[in-house]
């Protein structure tokens, strides 16, 4: 890939070009894992002299580190190996779900360095209380990050609902409507760390962030267009086209959990009837298998255990969910023609019983025979594809896109 500053146009000023090229070089080293100056120059299409100057700036600013070993993969003299630093700027992601909260810190390489997960029942709780609890968990991860000389520069919230402009417009399973999540979380975190500058907070739908984590860290290979489904108490969806999220006109694309399966079906928390999550969500699955629908993670583990043992009720419950999923997914596949459908959340663990039924429905209903059973287009997500990591990595992407913007920021450790 030959990226160079000419893409900015003839009117770009020198500072804009410099910042753009610093980003090119930093991304190139990050993508390679290890690289020499000559290797970076070949990758980004800049001269070796230009790359050497940019590398020195990134070394001085603490974004890159240089090892003592040499690498002679290119012609000419061996070069010393460059890596992105394991200290300095990092991102923090906070996934807030119905029955758990997961917080992680990701460094510039995309490595998950700190992780805290607590199982909490957030249903029926006031948004301010939920966000305050999440802020306390996040504050603990910041302390752990500081011990590793990591300095998170921002927080990204992953939320299960319609999210726009820092506000949760609607999150039916949480019972949230028009909640200013960014503002409330930022205030709660600042109260816990009054001696430090406040961290910027932003938010996004959790399925979108899980899909990005799958794209950036999963096992998709060259695949860049896929439909991602995450099964939790709700059912979320995201569509990635050519490596970019399709957000829709108002940022709400992907709400596949509220596609109507049966207009006379059970009442959904969104106000409609017969939505997909009433048949394939976590509560529906557990209830159909004869397990307490409020059992949460232990209930899902019990469902998997029963299905593995061949329990007829458990197997039938998962297969029924698979059939309904396949029917709904066939419409999405006919509409968007993705290369694959990736199932995450609880669906990943239930794939042995879920996917055959879903695959049969897809094969029968996708037009022109474009979907063939066992084609590999229906797959489980990788363990790396979780919303908290995607959220943290989105913060890191901003650093990689413009490292200069973060050079002079104050250290944001926890003391």
mmCIF file with all atom_site columns, N, CA and C in Angstrom, residues 215-263:
data_model
loop_
_atom_site.group_PDB
_atom_site.id
_atom_site.type_symbol
_atom_site.label_atom_id
_atom_site.label_alt_id
_atom_site.label_comp_id
_atom_site.label_asym_id
_atom_site.label_entity_id
_atom_site.label_seq_id
_atom_site.pdbx_PDB_ins_code
_atom_site.Cartn_x
_atom_site.Cartn_y
_atom_site.Cartn_z
_atom_site.occupancy
_atom_site.B_iso_or_equiv
_atom_site.pdbx_formal_charge
_atom_site.auth_seq_id
_atom_site.auth_comp_id
_atom_site.auth_asym_id
_atom_site.auth_atom_id
_atom_site.pdbx_PDB_model_num
ATOM 1   N N  . UNK A 1 215 ? -13.153 -7.050  13.582 1.00 0.00 ? 215 UNK A N  1
ATOM 2   C CA . UNK A 1 215 ? -12.450 -6.613  12.378 1.00 0.00 ? 215 UNK A CA 1
ATOM 3   C C  . UNK A 1 215 ? -10.964 -6.413  12.650 1.00 0.00 ? 215 UNK A C  1
ATOM 4   N N  . UNK A 1 216 ? -10.644 -5.749  13.760 1.00 0.00 ? 216 UNK A N  1
ATOM 5   C CA . UNK A 1 216 ? -9.258  -5.381  14.042 1.00 0.00 ? 216 UNK A CA 1
ATOM 6   C C  . UNK A 1 216 ? -8.444  -6.503  14.677 1.00 0.00 ? 216 UNK A C  1
ATOM 7   N N  . UNK A 1 217 ? -9.089  -7.337  15.494 1.00 0.00 ? 217 UNK A N  1
ATOM 8   C CA . UNK A 1 217 ? -8.324  -8.315  16.276 1.00 0.00 ? 217 UNK A CA 1
ATOM 9   C C  . UNK A 1 217 ? -8.751  -9.769  16.057 1.00 0.00 ? 217 UNK A C  1
ATOM 10  N N  . UNK A 1 218 ? -9.810  -9.990  15.291 1.00 0.00 ? 218 UNK A N  1
ATOM 11  C CA . UNK A 1 218 ? -10.356 -11.332 15.134 1.00 0.00 ? 218 UNK A CA 1
ATOM 12  C C  . UNK A 1 218 ? -9.601  -12.173 14.122 1.00 0.00 ? 218 UNK A C  1
ATOM 13  N N  . UNK A 1 219 ? -10.286 -13.181 13.628 1.00 0.00 ? 219 UNK A N  1
ATOM 14  C CA . UNK A 1 219 ? -9.656  -14.152 12.732 1.00 0.00 ? 219 UNK A CA 1
ATOM 15  C C  . UNK A 1 219 ? -10.356 -14.157 11.377 1.00 0.00 ? 219 UNK A C  1
ATOM 16  N N  . UNK A 1 220 ? -10.609 -12.953 10.854 1.00 0.00 ? 220 UNK A N  1
ATOM 17  C CA . UNK A 1 220 ? -11.341 -12.818 9.600  1.00 0.00 ? 220 UNK A CA 1
ATOM 18  C C  . UNK A 1 220 ? -10.441 -12.879 8.377  1.00 0.00 ? 220 UNK A C  1
ATOM 19  N N  . UNK A 1 221 ? -9.127  -12.774 8.563  1.00 0.00 ? 221 UNK A N  1
ATOM 20  C CA . UNK A 1 221 ? -8.232  -12.755 7.415  1.00 0.00 ? 221 UNK A CA 1
ATOM 21  C C  . UNK A 1 221 ? -8.518  -11.529 6.552  1.00 0.00 ? 221 UNK A C  1
ATOM 22  N N  . UNK A 1 222 ? -8.621  -11.708 5.232  1.00 0.00 ? 222 UNK A N  1
ATOM 23  C CA . UNK A 1 222 ? -8.850  -10.562 4.349  1.00 0.00 ? 222 UNK A CA 1
ATOM 24  C C  . UNK A 1 222 ? -10.311 -10.098 4.301  1.00 0.00 ? 222 UNK A C  1
ATOM 25  N N  . UNK A 1 223 ? -11.199 -10.808 4.980  1.00 0.00 ? 223 UNK A N  1
ATOM 26  C CA . UNK A 1 223 ? -12.626 -10.494 4.921  1.00 0.00 ? 223 UNK A CA 1
ATOM 27  C C  . UNK A 1 223 ? -12.897 -9.120  5.539  1.00 0.00 ? 223 UNK A C  1
ATOM 28  N N  . UNK A 1 224 ? -13.597 -8.259  4.788  1.00 0.00 ? 224 UNK A N  1
ATOM 29  C CA . UNK A 1 224 ? -13.843 -6.896  5.256  1.00 0.00 ? 224 UNK A CA 1
ATOM 30  C C  . UNK A 1 224 ? -15.310 -6.485  5.173  1.00 0.00 ? 224 UNK A C  1
ATOM 31  N N  . UNK A 1 225 ? -16.183 -7.351  4.706  1.00 0.00 ? 225 UNK A N  1
ATOM 32  C CA . UNK A 1 225 ? -17.611 -7.039  4.635  1.00 0.00 ? 225 UNK A CA 1
ATOM 33  C C  . UNK A 1 225 ? -18.384 -8.165  5.304  1.00 0.00 ? 225 UNK A C  1
ATOM 34  N N  . UNK A 1 226 ? -18.988 -7.860  6.441  1.00 0.00 ? 226 UNK A N  1
ATOM 35  C CA . UNK A 1 226 ? -19.670 -8.912  7.188  1.00 0.00 ? 226 UNK A CA 1
ATOM 36  C C  . UNK A 1 226 ? -20.771 -8.322  8.052  1.00 0.00 ? 226 UNK A C  1
ATOM 37  N N  . UNK A 1 227 ? -21.709 -9.168  8.383  1.00 0.00 ? 227 UNK A N  1
ATOM 38  C CA . UNK A 1 227 ? -22.777 -8.828  9.327  1.00 0.00 ? 227 UNK A CA 1
ATOM 39  C C  . UNK A 1 227 ? -22.416 -9.460  10.662 1.00 0.00 ? 227 UNK A C  1
ATOM 40  N N  . UNK A 1 228 ? -22.420 -8.662  11.716 1.00 0.00 ? 228 UNK A N  1
ATOM 41  C CA . UNK A 1 228 ? -22.058 -9.153  13.051 1.00 0.00 ? 228 UNK A CA 1
ATOM 42  C C  . UNK A 1 228 ? -23.290 -9.140  13.939 1.00 0.00 ? 228 UNK A C  1
ATOM 43  N N  . UNK A 1 229 ? -23.530 -10.263 14.615 1.00 0.00 ? 229 UNK A N  1
ATOM 44  C CA . UNK A 1 229 ? -24.635 -10.362 15.566 1.00 0.00 ? 229 UNK A CA 1
ATOM 45  C C  . UNK A 1 229 ? -24.082 -10.708 16.930 1.00 0.00 ? 229 UNK A C  1
ATOM 46  N N  . UNK A 1 230 ? -24.544 -10.022 17.943 1.00 0.00 ? 230 UNK A N  1
ATOM 47  C CA . UNK A 1 230 ? -24.140 -10.358 19.295 1.00 0.00 ? 230 UNK A CA 1
ATOM 48  C C  . UNK A 1 230 ? -25.366 -10.739 20.111 1.00 0.00 ? 230 UNK A C  1
ATOM 49  N N  . UNK A 1 231 ? -25.317 -11.909 20.704 1.00 0.00 ? 231 UNK A N  1
ATOM 50  C CA . UNK A 1 231 ? -26.419 -12.391 21.518 1.00 0.00 ? 231 UNK A CA 1
ATOM 51  C C  . UNK A 1 231 ? -26.133 -12.170 22.990 1.00 0.00 ? 231 UNK A C  1
ATOM 52  N N  . UNK A 1 232 ? -26.946 -11.374 23.610 1.00 0.00 ? 232 UNK A N  1
ATOM 53  C CA . UNK A 1 232 ? -26.911 -11.190 25.067 1.00 0.00 ? 232 UNK A CA 1
ATOM 54  C C  . UNK A 1 232 ? -28.365 -11.265 25.518 1.00 0.00 ? 232 UNK A C  1
ATOM 55  N N  . UNK A 1 233 ? -28.755 -10.526 26.564 1.00 0.00 ? 233 UNK A N  1
ATOM 56  C CA . UNK A 1 233 ? -30.176 -10.458 26.900 1.00 0.00 ? 233 UNK A CA 1
ATOM 57  C C  . UNK A 1 233 ? -30.932 -9.840  25.725 1.00 0.00 ? 233 UNK A C  1
ATOM 58  N N  . UNK A 1 234 ? -30.325 -8.847  25.099 1.00 0.00 ? 234 UNK A N  1
ATOM 59  C CA . UNK A 1 234 ? -30.823 -8.338  23.832 1.00 0.00 ? 234 UNK A CA 1
ATOM 60  C C  . UNK A 1 234 ? -30.034 -8.955  22.691 1.00 0.00 ? 234 UNK A C  1
ATOM 61  N N  . UNK A 1 235 ? -30.451 -8.648  21.474 1.00 0.00 ? 235 UNK A N  1
ATOM 62  C CA . UNK A 1 235 ? -29.724 -9.105  20.288 1.00 0.00 ? 235 UNK A CA 1
ATOM 63  C C  . UNK A 1 235 ? -29.314 -7.861  19.509 1.00 0.00 ? 235 UNK A C  1
ATOM 64  N N  . UNK A 1 236 ? -28.011 -7.653  19.380 1.00 0.00 ? 236 UNK A N  1
ATOM 65  C CA . UNK A 1 236 ? -27.512 -6.484  18.660 1.00 0.00 ? 236 UNK A CA 1
ATOM 66  C C  . UNK A 1 236 ? -26.902 -6.890  17.338 1.00 0.00 ? 236 UNK A C  1
ATOM 67  N N  . UNK A 1 237 ? -26.807 -5.942  16.440 1.00 0.00 ? 237 UNK A N  1
ATOM 68  C CA . UNK A 1 237 ? -26.230 -6.222  15.138 1.00 0.00 ? 237 UNK A CA 1
ATOM 69  C C  . UNK A 1 237 ? -25.426 -5.050  14.619 1.00 0.00 ? 237 UNK A C  1
ATOM 70  N N  . UNK A 1 238 ? -24.492 -5.345  13.729 1.00 0.00 ? 238 UNK A N  1
ATOM 71  C CA . UNK A 1 238 ? -23.684 -4.307  13.088 1.00 0.00 ? 238 UNK A CA 1
ATOM 72  C C  . UNK A 1 238 ? -23.294 -4.806  11.701 1.00 0.00 ? 238 UNK A C  1
ATOM 73  N N  . UNK A 1 239 ? -23.204 -3.893  10.765 1.00 0.00 ? 239 UNK A N  1
ATOM 74  C CA . UNK A 1 239 ? -22.790 -4.231  9.410  1.00 0.00 ? 239 UNK A CA 1
ATOM 75  C C  . UNK A 1 239 ? -21.504 -3.490  9.089  1.00 0.00 ? 239 UNK A C  1
ATOM 76  N N  . UNK A 1 240 ? -20.486 -4.243  8.680  1.00 0.00 ? 240 UNK A N  1
ATOM 77  C CA . UNK A 1 240 ? -19.211 -3.671  8.271  1.00 0.00 ? 240 UNK A CA 1
ATOM 78  C C  . UNK A 1 240 ? -19.079 -3.838  6.762  1.00 0.00 ? 240 UNK A C  1
ATOM 79  N N  . UNK A 1 241 ? -18.906 -2.726  6.055  1.00 0.00 ? 241 UNK A N  1
ATOM 80  C CA . UNK A 1 241 ? -18.768 -2.722  4.600  1.00 0.00 ? 241 UNK A CA 1
ATOM 81  C C  . UNK A 1 241 ? -17.376 -2.218  4.233  1.00 0.00 ? 241 UNK A C  1
ATOM 82  N N  . UNK A 1 242 ? -16.592 -3.082  3.583  1.00 0.00 ? 242 UNK A N  1
ATOM 83  C CA . UNK A 1 242 ? -15.241 -2.704  3.165  1.00 0.00 ? 242 UNK A CA 1
ATOM 84  C C  . UNK A 1 242 ? -14.431 -2.109  4.313  1.00 0.00 ? 242 UNK A C  1
ATOM 85  N N  . UNK A 1 243 ? -14.579 -2.710  5.487  1.00 0.00 ? 243 UNK A N  1
ATOM 86  C CA . UNK A 1 243 ? -13.794 -2.286  6.638  1.00 0.00 ? 243 UNK A CA 1
ATOM 87  C C  . UNK A 1 243 ? -14.311 -1.075  7.372  1.00 0.00 ? 243 UNK A C  1
ATOM 88  N N  . UNK A 1 244 ? -15.511 -0.593  7.020  1.00 0.00 ? 244 UNK A N  1
ATOM 89  C CA . UNK A 1 244 ? -16.097 0.568   7.679  1.00 0.00 ? 244 UNK A CA 1
ATOM 90  C C  . UNK A 1 244 ? -17.484 0.227   8.199  1.00 0.00 ? 244 UNK A C  1
ATOM 91  N N  . UNK A 1 245 ? -17.809 0.746   9.381  1.00 0.00 ? 245 UNK A N  1
ATOM 92  C CA . UNK A 1 245 ? -19.140 0.537   9.936  1.00 0.00 ? 245 UNK A CA 1
ATOM 93  C C  . UNK A 1 245 ? -20.194 1.268   9.105  1.00 0.00 ? 245 UNK A C  1
ATOM 94  N N  . UNK A 1 246 ? -21.308 0.583   8.845  1.00 0.00 ? 246 UNK A N  1
ATOM 95  C CA . UNK A 1 246 ? -22.472 1.249   8.270  1.00 0.00 ? 246 UNK A CA 1
ATOM 96  C C  . UNK A 1 246 ? -23.342 1.697   9.438  1.00 0.00 ? 246 UNK A C  1
ATOM 97  N N  . UNK A 1 247 ? -23.378 3.011   9.687  1.00 0.00 ? 247 UNK A N  1
ATOM 98  C CA . UNK A 1 247 ? -24.097 3.527   10.853 1.00 0.00 ? 247 UNK A CA 1
ATOM 99  C C  . UNK A 1 247 ? -25.518 3.974   10.527 1.00 0.00 ? 247 UNK A C  1
ATOM 100 N N  . UNK A 1 248 ? -25.807 4.222   9.273  1.00 0.00 ? 248 UNK A N  1
ATOM 101 C CA . UNK A 1 248 ? -27.130 4.707   8.920  1.00 0.00 ? 248 UNK A CA 1
ATOM 102 C C  . UNK A 1 248 ? -27.230 6.209   9.052  1.00 0.00 ? 248 UNK A C  1
ATOM 103 N N  . UNK A 1 249 ? -28.361 6.775   8.612  1.00 0.00 ? 249 UNK A N  1
ATOM 104 C CA . UNK A 1 249 ? -28.536 8.220   8.577  1.00 0.00 ? 249 UNK A CA 1
ATOM 105 C C  . UNK A 1 249 ? -28.481 8.851   9.958  1.00 0.00 ? 249 UNK A C  1
ATOM 106 N N  . UNK A 1 250 ? -28.918 8.136   10.991 1.00 0.00 ? 250 UNK A N  1
ATOM 107 C CA . UNK A 1 250 ? -28.970 8.696   12.338 1.00 0.00 ? 250 UNK A CA 1
ATOM 108 C C  . UNK A 1 250 ? -28.083 7.935   13.326 1.00 0.00 ? 250 UNK A C  1
ATOM 109 N N  . UNK A 1 251 ? -27.273 7.007   12.810 1.00 0.00 ? 251 UNK A N  1
ATOM 110 C CA . UNK A 1 251 ? -26.361 6.249   13.658 1.00 0.00 ? 251 UNK A CA 1
ATOM 111 C C  . UNK A 1 251 ? -26.977 5.032   14.302 1.00 0.00 ? 251 UNK A C  1
ATOM 112 N N  . UNK A 1 252 ? -28.158 4.612   13.844 1.00 0.00 ? 252 UNK A N  1
ATOM 113 C CA . UNK A 1 252 ? -28.879 3.537   14.523 1.00 0.00 ? 252 UNK A CA 1
ATOM 114 C C  . UNK A 1 252 ? -28.951 2.244   13.701 1.00 0.00 ? 252 UNK A C  1
ATOM 115 N N  . UNK A 1 253 ? -28.173 2.129   12.628 1.00 0.00 ? 253 UNK A N  1
ATOM 116 C CA . UNK A 1 253 ? -28.225 0.928   11.795 1.00 0.00 ? 253 UNK A CA 1
ATOM 117 C C  . UNK A 1 253 ? -27.828 -0.306  12.605 1.00 0.00 ? 253 UNK A C  1
ATOM 118 N N  . UNK A 1 254 ? -28.392 -1.457  12.243 1.00 0.00 ? 254 UNK A N  1
ATOM 119 C CA . UNK A 1 254 ? -27.993 -2.717  12.854 1.00 0.00 ? 254 UNK A CA 1
ATOM 120 C C  . UNK A 1 254 ? -28.903 -3.222  13.938 1.00 0.00 ? 254 UNK A C  1
ATOM 121 N N  . UNK A 1 255 ? -30.050 -2.576  14.195 1.00 0.00 ? 255 UNK A N  1
ATOM 122 C CA . UNK A 1 255 ? -30.936 -3.007  15.281 1.00 0.00 ? 255 UNK A CA 1
ATOM 123 C C  . UNK A 1 255 ? -31.752 -4.245  14.868 1.00 0.00 ? 255 UNK A C  1
ATOM 124 N N  . UNK A 1 256 ? -31.040 -5.304  14.545 1.00 0.00 ? 256 UNK A N  1
ATOM 125 C CA . UNK A 1 256 ? -31.677 -6.517  14.045 1.00 0.00 ? 256 UNK A CA 1
ATOM 126 C C  . UNK A 1 256 ? -32.470 -7.230  15.135 1.00 0.00 ? 256 UNK A C  1
ATOM 127 N N  . UNK A 1 257 ? -32.135 -6.986  16.392 1.00 0.00 ? 257 UNK A N  1
ATOM 128 C CA . UNK A 1 257 ? -32.860 -7.627  17.491 1.00 0.00 ? 257 UNK A CA 1
ATOM 129 C C  . UNK A 1 257 ? -34.309 -7.221  17.558 1.00 0.00 ? 257 UNK A C  1
ATOM 130 N N  . UNK A 1 258 ? -34.647 -6.104  16.887 1.00 0.00 ? 258 UNK A N  1
ATOM 131 C CA . UNK A 1 258 ? -36.028 -5.626  16.908 1.00 0.00 ? 258 UNK A CA 1
ATOM 132 C C  . UNK A 1 258 ? -36.710 -5.754  15.550 1.00 0.00 ? 258 UNK A C  1
ATOM 133 N N  . UNK A 1 259 ? -36.143 -6.625  14.701 1.00 0.00 ? 259 UNK A N  1
ATOM 134 C CA . UNK A 1 259 ? -36.864 -7.057  13.507 1.00 0.00 ? 259 UNK A CA 1
ATOM 135 C C  . UNK A 1 259 ? -38.014 -7.959  13.965 1.00 0.00 ? 259 UNK A C  1
ATOM 136 N N  . UNK A 1 260 ? -39.190 -7.721  13.455 1.00 0.00 ? 260 UNK A N  1
ATOM 137 C CA . UNK A 1 260 ? -40.369 -8.473  13.903 1.00 0.00 ? 260 UNK A CA 1
ATOM 138 C C  . UNK A 1 260 ? -40.414 -9.848  13.238 1.00 0.00 ? 260 UNK A C  1
ATOM 139 N N  . UNK A 1 261 ? -40.457 -10.871 14.065 1.00 0.00 ? 261 UNK A N  1
ATOM 140 C CA . UNK A 1 261 ? -40.596 -12.248 13.600 1.00 0.00 ? 261 UNK A CA 1
ATOM 141 C C  . UNK A 1 261 ? -42.076 -12.605 13.483 1.00 0.00 ? 261 UNK A C  1
ATOM 142 N N  . UNK A 1 262 ? -42.865 -12.205 14.473 1.00 0.00 ? 262 UNK A N  1
ATOM 143 C CA . UNK A 1 262 ? -44.298 -12.495 14.501 1.00 0.00 ? 262 UNK A CA 1
ATOM 144 C C  . UNK A 1 262 ? -45.015 -11.289 15.098 1.00 0.00 ? 262 UNK A C  1
ATOM 145 N N  . UNK A 1 263 ? -45.822 -10.573 14.292 1.00 0.00 ? 263 UNK A N  1
ATOM 146 C CA . UNK A 1 263 ? -46.493 -9.372  14.813 1.00 0.00 ? 263 UNK A CA 1
ATOM 147 C C  . UNK A 1 263 ? -47.480 -9.641  15.939 1.00 0.00 ? 263 UNK A C  1
#
